[in-house]
C-alpha cells in the first residue's frame, strides 16, 4: 500500500510544544531541531524532516508503558554493540522519536552479518529469564497483547508460566481454543523440562523478531526495530525469524552458527519457541493461529 501524502502542519521550533502536541512537535523537542514536514508511514508511525537535513521517525505509542518499554529496549539492545538499532532521541508518555534507517534491500552478505551480530547480541546476556531492560516496565506489550516481564531462573518453567499459559488461557476463554486442545498444550508445557534441550544462560533478546522488525539499509545491512526486549532463550529469536520468514534465512543461520553454535537438536525445538508468538496471534487474530500452534506443538512434542 502506498504511503499517505506528506503534510506540513506548520514548522515547529524546538522547545515550543503546540496544544495538539503532534508528531512535528515531538520531533522538534527530542531531536533539537526545527521540524519541517511530517510524512505518515503507517497509522502510528511517521517520518519527520528536520531543518538540519536529518529525518527522524516519530511513533505514537498505545500508552506510557508501551513507549517506555520500546525506548528502554532499543537502548538495551544498542548497549550490546552488536546489531544496529535506531538511536533514541527521546520520548514522553505518547511519542517516541528515533533515527530513521535508510531504505535498502536485503543481501546475502548482510544476512550472514545479521546472524553473527544476533549471536553477539544474545551473548551480551541478561540477569534472568524474563527480566525487562533497565528502565523498562514489568507490564509491557507485544503488538497489542500484554506481556509480563517476570524474572525466573529456569527457562522451561518460566516459559510455560509467563509466555505460553497466559495466552493459552485467554484463547480458551475467548473460544479460540477448545478445552481438549488447551489440555493438550498444557500437557506439553508439563513436559518442557525434557524437551527444552541443554540449559542455556539468559540471552538478551529482541523478543519480537519477525521480518517486519528487520530493516535493511542502503548497504544491505540489517537493523532491528520495535523490540519487546527481555531476557530469554536465544533460540526464541531465531524461531520467530523462521516462523514469519526472513530474507536469506539460511545465511542468517550460517552466520549465527559461526558466532555461537547452537546446541544439538535446535531445529527440532523450533516449534516449542514458536508456541508463544502463535498463541499471541491466536489471541489477537483468531482460530487459524490456534490451529498452527497445535500443529507445531504436536510436531515438537
Short mmCIF file of C-alpha atoms in Angstrom, two decimals:
data_model
loop_
_atom_site.label_atom_id
_atom_site.label_comp_id
_atom_site.label_asym_id
_atom_site.label_seq_id
_atom_site.Cartn_x
_atom_site.Cartn_y
_atom_site.Cartn_z
CA UNK A 1 0.00 0.00 0.00
CA UNK A 2 1.31 3.44 -0.92
CA UNK A 3 2.23 5.76 1.96
CA UNK A 4 -0.15 8.70 2.61
CA UNK A 5 0.90 12.04 1.15
CA UNK A 6 3.24 14.26 3.18
CA UNK A 7 1.81 17.02 5.32
CA UNK A 8 3.27 20.27 6.55
CA UNK A 9 1.42 21.29 9.69
CA UNK A 10 3.44 24.44 10.30
CA UNK A 11 7.14 24.28 11.06
CA UNK A 12 7.54 23.76 14.80
CA UNK A 13 10.58 25.19 16.60
CA UNK A 14 12.40 23.14 19.21
CA UNK A 15 11.18 23.72 22.73
CA UNK A 16 7.77 25.22 21.90
CA UNK A 17 5.16 22.42 22.04
CA UNK A 18 1.79 23.08 20.45
CA UNK A 19 -1.55 22.43 22.07
CA UNK A 20 -2.05 19.43 19.79
CA UNK A 21 1.37 18.04 20.70
CA UNK A 22 1.62 16.14 17.42
CA UNK A 23 4.49 14.39 15.64
CA UNK A 24 6.11 17.62 14.45
CA UNK A 25 6.27 18.96 17.97
CA UNK A 26 7.65 15.66 19.32
CA UNK A 27 10.35 15.59 16.65
CA UNK A 28 11.34 19.20 17.36
CA UNK A 29 11.52 18.70 21.11
CA UNK A 30 13.52 15.48 21.11
CA UNK A 31 15.74 15.93 18.04
CA UNK A 32 16.60 19.54 18.97
CA UNK A 33 15.89 20.95 15.51
CA UNK A 34 13.11 22.68 13.62
CA UNK A 35 10.55 20.19 12.27
CA UNK A 36 9.51 20.94 8.71
CA UNK A 37 7.35 18.16 7.31
CA UNK A 38 5.59 15.00 8.50
CA UNK A 39 5.07 12.02 6.18
CA UNK A 40 2.86 9.24 7.60
CA UNK A 41 4.32 5.76 7.16
CA UNK A 42 1.51 3.93 8.94
CA UNK A 43 -1.32 4.73 11.33
CA UNK A 44 1.08 5.22 14.24
CA UNK A 45 4.45 5.95 12.60
CA UNK A 46 5.69 8.86 10.52
CA UNK A 47 8.89 10.36 9.16
CA UNK A 48 9.67 13.97 10.04
CA UNK A 49 12.13 16.05 8.04
CA UNK A 50 14.22 18.48 10.10
CA UNK A 51 15.78 21.76 9.06
CA UNK A 52 19.32 20.42 9.61
CA UNK A 53 18.85 17.79 6.89
CA UNK A 54 18.06 14.86 9.13
CA UNK A 55 14.94 12.71 9.01
CA UNK A 56 13.65 11.11 12.20
CA UNK A 57 10.89 8.61 12.88
CA UNK A 58 8.10 9.56 15.26
CA UNK A 59 5.94 6.78 16.68
CA UNK A 60 2.78 7.19 18.69
CA UNK A 61 2.56 4.66 21.50
CA UNK A 62 -0.52 2.89 22.80
CA UNK A 63 0.26 4.12 26.33
CA UNK A 64 3.08 5.37 28.56
CA UNK A 65 4.31 1.87 29.41
CA UNK A 66 4.44 0.87 25.72
CA UNK A 67 6.56 3.90 24.82
CA UNK A 68 8.85 3.44 27.82
CA UNK A 69 9.28 -0.27 27.10
CA UNK A 70 10.25 0.30 23.47
CA UNK A 71 12.70 3.10 24.29
CA UNK A 72 14.31 1.04 27.06
CA UNK A 73 14.50 -1.99 24.77
CA UNK A 74 16.21 -0.09 21.96
CA UNK A 75 18.77 1.36 24.36
CA UNK A 76 19.45 -2.04 25.95
CA UNK A 77 19.99 -3.67 22.57
CA UNK A 78 22.23 -0.79 21.49
CA UNK A 79 24.42 -1.18 24.58
CA UNK A 80 25.38 -4.67 23.42
CA UNK A 81 27.23 -3.07 20.48
CA UNK A 82 26.14 -5.93 18.22
CA UNK A 83 23.15 -5.41 15.90
CA UNK A 84 22.47 -1.81 14.84
CA UNK A 85 19.27 -0.25 16.15
CA UNK A 86 17.96 3.28 15.59
CA UNK A 87 19.21 5.77 18.17
CA UNK A 88 16.57 7.04 20.58
CA UNK A 89 16.38 10.85 20.63
CA UNK A 90 13.79 10.91 23.37
CA UNK A 91 10.26 10.02 24.39
CA UNK A 92 7.38 11.05 26.57
CA UNK A 93 4.20 9.22 27.54
CA UNK A 94 2.84 9.42 23.99
CA UNK A 95 5.68 9.80 21.45
CA UNK A 96 8.96 8.03 20.68
CA UNK A 97 11.49 9.75 18.39
CA UNK A 98 14.32 7.76 16.80
CA UNK A 99 16.70 7.91 13.86
CA UNK A 100 15.39 6.63 10.55
CA UNK A 101 17.09 3.70 8.86
CA UNK A 102 17.97 4.50 5.21
CA UNK A 103 15.90 2.35 2.85
CA UNK A 104 17.68 -0.56 1.19
CA UNK A 105 17.35 -4.18 0.18
CA UNK A 106 18.42 -7.40 1.93
CA UNK A 107 21.58 -9.08 0.72
CA UNK A 108 23.17 -12.48 1.39
CA UNK A 109 26.21 -10.74 2.87
CA UNK A 110 24.01 -8.63 5.12
CA UNK A 111 22.10 -11.72 6.25
CA UNK A 112 25.33 -13.52 7.16
CA UNK A 113 26.39 -10.46 9.14
CA UNK A 114 22.99 -10.31 10.85
CA UNK A 115 23.46 -13.89 12.05
CA UNK A 116 26.86 -13.10 13.55
CA UNK A 117 25.51 -9.94 15.15
CA UNK A 118 22.49 -11.72 16.62
CA UNK A 119 24.86 -14.22 18.20
CA UNK A 120 26.80 -11.34 19.76
CA UNK A 121 23.58 -9.65 20.93
CA UNK A 122 22.37 -12.80 22.64
CA UNK A 123 25.78 -13.36 24.22
CA UNK A 124 25.54 -9.93 25.88
CA UNK A 125 23.15 -11.69 28.22
CA UNK A 126 20.55 -10.73 30.79
CA UNK A 127 20.35 -11.12 34.57
CA UNK A 128 17.49 -13.62 34.35
CA UNK A 129 14.85 -15.04 32.03
CA UNK A 130 12.00 -12.58 31.69
CA UNK A 131 13.87 -9.59 33.07
CA UNK A 132 12.92 -6.29 31.40
CA UNK A 133 15.53 -3.87 30.04
CA UNK A 134 16.89 -1.34 32.55
CA UNK A 135 14.24 1.34 32.91
CA UNK A 136 11.63 -0.79 31.18
CA UNK A 137 8.29 -1.69 32.77
CA UNK A 138 7.31 -5.05 34.15
CA UNK A 139 3.93 -4.74 32.42
CA UNK A 140 4.83 -4.33 28.74
CA UNK A 141 3.26 -5.48 25.48
CA UNK A 142 3.96 -7.37 22.28
CA UNK A 143 1.93 -5.89 19.49
CA UNK A 144 -1.42 -5.16 21.14
CA UNK A 145 -1.15 -8.06 23.59
CA UNK A 146 0.02 -7.65 27.20
CA UNK A 147 3.45 -9.02 28.06
CA UNK A 148 4.58 -9.50 31.66
CA UNK A 149 8.32 -9.34 32.29
CA UNK A 150 8.63 -11.53 35.38
CA UNK A 151 12.15 -12.82 36.17
CA UNK A 152 12.85 -16.53 36.50
CA UNK A 153 15.89 -18.80 36.75
CA UNK A 154 14.60 -21.92 34.99
CA UNK A 155 13.72 -21.42 31.32
CA UNK A 156 11.20 -24.26 30.81
CA UNK A 157 9.19 -23.31 33.92
CA UNK A 158 9.38 -19.57 33.17
CA UNK A 159 8.44 -20.04 29.51
CA UNK A 160 5.41 -22.16 30.36
CA UNK A 161 4.15 -19.89 33.15
CA UNK A 162 4.77 -16.47 31.62
CA UNK A 163 4.82 -16.96 27.85
CA UNK A 164 2.62 -19.91 26.89
CA UNK A 165 -0.05 -20.45 29.54
CA UNK A 166 -1.34 -16.85 29.85
CA UNK A 167 -2.21 -16.67 26.14
CA UNK A 168 -3.47 -20.25 26.11
CA UNK A 169 -5.96 -19.37 28.89
CA UNK A 170 -7.09 -16.22 27.11
CA UNK A 171 -7.58 -18.14 23.86
CA UNK A 172 -9.58 -20.76 25.78
CA UNK A 173 -11.75 -18.13 27.44
CA UNK A 174 -12.37 -16.48 24.07
CA UNK A 175 -13.34 -19.77 22.44
CA UNK A 176 -10.36 -19.65 20.07
CA UNK A 177 -9.04 -22.88 21.62
CA UNK A 178 -11.27 -25.80 22.56
CA UNK A 179 -10.88 -27.35 26.05
CA UNK A 180 -9.31 -30.56 24.78
CA UNK A 181 -6.83 -28.56 22.69
CA UNK A 182 -5.88 -26.39 25.66
CA UNK A 183 -5.37 -29.53 27.72
CA UNK A 184 -3.06 -30.89 25.02
CA UNK A 185 -0.93 -27.74 25.15
CA UNK A 186 -0.89 -27.81 28.95
CA UNK A 187 0.45 -31.36 28.85
CA UNK A 188 3.21 -30.21 26.51
CA UNK A 189 4.11 -27.42 28.96
CA UNK A 190 4.44 -30.02 31.73
CA UNK A 191 6.92 -31.92 29.54
CA UNK A 192 9.03 -28.87 28.63
CA UNK A 193 11.92 -29.72 31.02
CA UNK A 194 12.58 -32.86 28.99
CA UNK A 195 12.11 -31.19 25.61
CA UNK A 196 13.95 -27.88 26.03
CA UNK A 197 17.48 -29.16 25.38
CA UNK A 198 20.61 -28.26 27.33
CA UNK A 199 20.34 -25.44 29.86
CA UNK A 200 21.26 -22.02 28.44
CA UNK A 201 22.23 -18.75 30.08
CA UNK A 202 19.63 -15.98 29.72
CA UNK A 203 20.19 -14.20 26.42
CA UNK A 204 19.50 -10.57 25.54
CA UNK A 205 16.55 -10.96 23.18
CA UNK A 206 14.88 -8.63 20.73
CA UNK A 207 11.74 -10.53 21.66
CA UNK A 208 9.54 -9.76 18.62
CA UNK A 209 11.89 -10.68 15.80
CA UNK A 210 9.58 -11.13 12.85
CA UNK A 211 10.55 -9.96 9.38
CA UNK A 212 8.71 -6.64 9.71
CA UNK A 213 11.01 -5.64 12.56
CA UNK A 214 14.16 -6.20 10.49
CA UNK A 215 15.01 -3.25 8.24
CA UNK A 216 17.72 -3.35 5.58
CA UNK A 217 19.70 -0.18 4.94
CA UNK A 218 21.17 1.16 1.71
CA UNK A 219 24.25 -1.04 2.18
CA UNK A 220 22.24 -4.22 2.73
CA UNK A 221 22.91 -4.31 6.49
CA UNK A 222 20.09 -5.36 8.83
CA UNK A 223 18.78 -3.11 11.62
CA UNK A 224 16.33 -4.12 14.35
CA UNK A 225 13.31 -2.03 15.36
CA UNK A 226 10.23 -2.36 17.62
CA UNK A 227 11.65 -4.73 20.24
CA UNK A 228 9.79 -6.46 23.04
CA UNK A 229 13.20 -6.91 24.67
CA UNK A 230 13.73 -9.15 27.70
CA UNK A 231 15.97 -11.92 28.95
CA UNK A 232 15.13 -15.20 27.28
CA UNK A 233 16.33 -18.26 25.39
CA UNK A 234 18.38 -17.41 22.32
CA UNK A 235 16.57 -19.95 20.16
CA UNK A 236 13.36 -17.91 20.57
CA UNK A 237 14.51 -15.02 18.37
CA UNK A 238 15.64 -17.43 15.68
CA UNK A 239 12.40 -19.41 15.83
CA UNK A 240 10.38 -16.23 15.27
CA UNK A 241 12.50 -15.30 12.25
CA UNK A 242 11.78 -18.75 10.87
CA UNK A 243 8.06 -18.60 11.66
CA UNK A 244 7.29 -15.36 9.85
CA UNK A 245 10.01 -15.51 7.21
CA UNK A 246 13.24 -13.62 6.77
CA UNK A 247 15.18 -12.95 3.55
CA UNK A 248 18.21 -15.22 3.21
CA UNK A 249 17.35 -17.02 6.46
CA UNK A 250 19.81 -19.81 5.67
CA UNK A 251 22.61 -17.23 5.58
CA UNK A 252 21.42 -15.70 8.86
CA UNK A 253 21.63 -19.13 10.47
CA UNK A 254 25.06 -19.78 8.94
CA UNK A 255 26.33 -16.55 10.44
CA UNK A 256 24.80 -17.34 13.81
CA UNK A 257 26.41 -20.78 13.90
CA UNK A 258 29.77 -19.19 13.12
CA UNK A 259 29.38 -16.79 16.04
CA UNK A 260 27.82 -19.09 18.63
CA UNK A 261 26.95 -22.65 17.58
CA UNK A 262 23.52 -23.80 18.68
CA UNK A 263 23.05 -26.91 20.81
CA UNK A 264 22.25 -30.20 19.08
CA UNK A 265 18.57 -30.61 18.34
CA UNK A 266 17.81 -26.91 17.95
CA UNK A 267 15.88 -27.45 14.72
CA UNK A 268 13.54 -29.92 16.43
CA UNK A 269 12.95 -27.38 19.23
CA UNK A 270 11.92 -24.57 16.88
CA UNK A 271 8.23 -25.35 17.33
CA UNK A 272 8.47 -25.05 21.12
CA UNK A 273 9.74 -21.49 20.77
CA UNK A 274 7.06 -20.67 18.20
CA UNK A 275 4.23 -21.53 20.59
CA UNK A 276 4.47 -18.15 22.28
CA UNK A 277 4.12 -15.91 19.19
CA UNK A 278 1.50 -18.22 17.68
CA UNK A 279 -0.66 -18.08 20.80
CA UNK A 280 -0.27 -14.30 20.94
CA UNK A 281 -1.52 -14.20 17.35
CA UNK A 282 -4.35 -16.58 18.24
CA UNK A 283 -5.49 -14.14 20.94
CA UNK A 284 -5.25 -11.17 18.60
CA UNK A 285 -6.31 -12.66 15.27
CA UNK A 286 -8.21 -15.84 15.91
CA UNK A 287 -8.54 -19.51 15.13
CA UNK A 288 -6.04 -20.05 12.26
CA UNK A 289 -3.13 -19.23 14.56
CA UNK A 290 -4.51 -21.53 17.26
CA UNK A 291 -4.53 -24.35 14.74
CA UNK A 292 -0.96 -23.53 13.74
CA UNK A 293 0.09 -23.55 17.41
CA UNK A 294 -1.44 -27.00 17.83
CA UNK A 295 0.36 -28.25 14.72
CA UNK A 296 3.80 -27.11 15.84
CA UNK A 297 3.16 -28.38 19.38
CA UNK A 298 2.31 -31.82 18.08
CA UNK A 299 5.40 -31.87 15.90
CA UNK A 300 7.64 -30.67 18.74
CA UNK A 301 6.25 -32.98 21.38
#
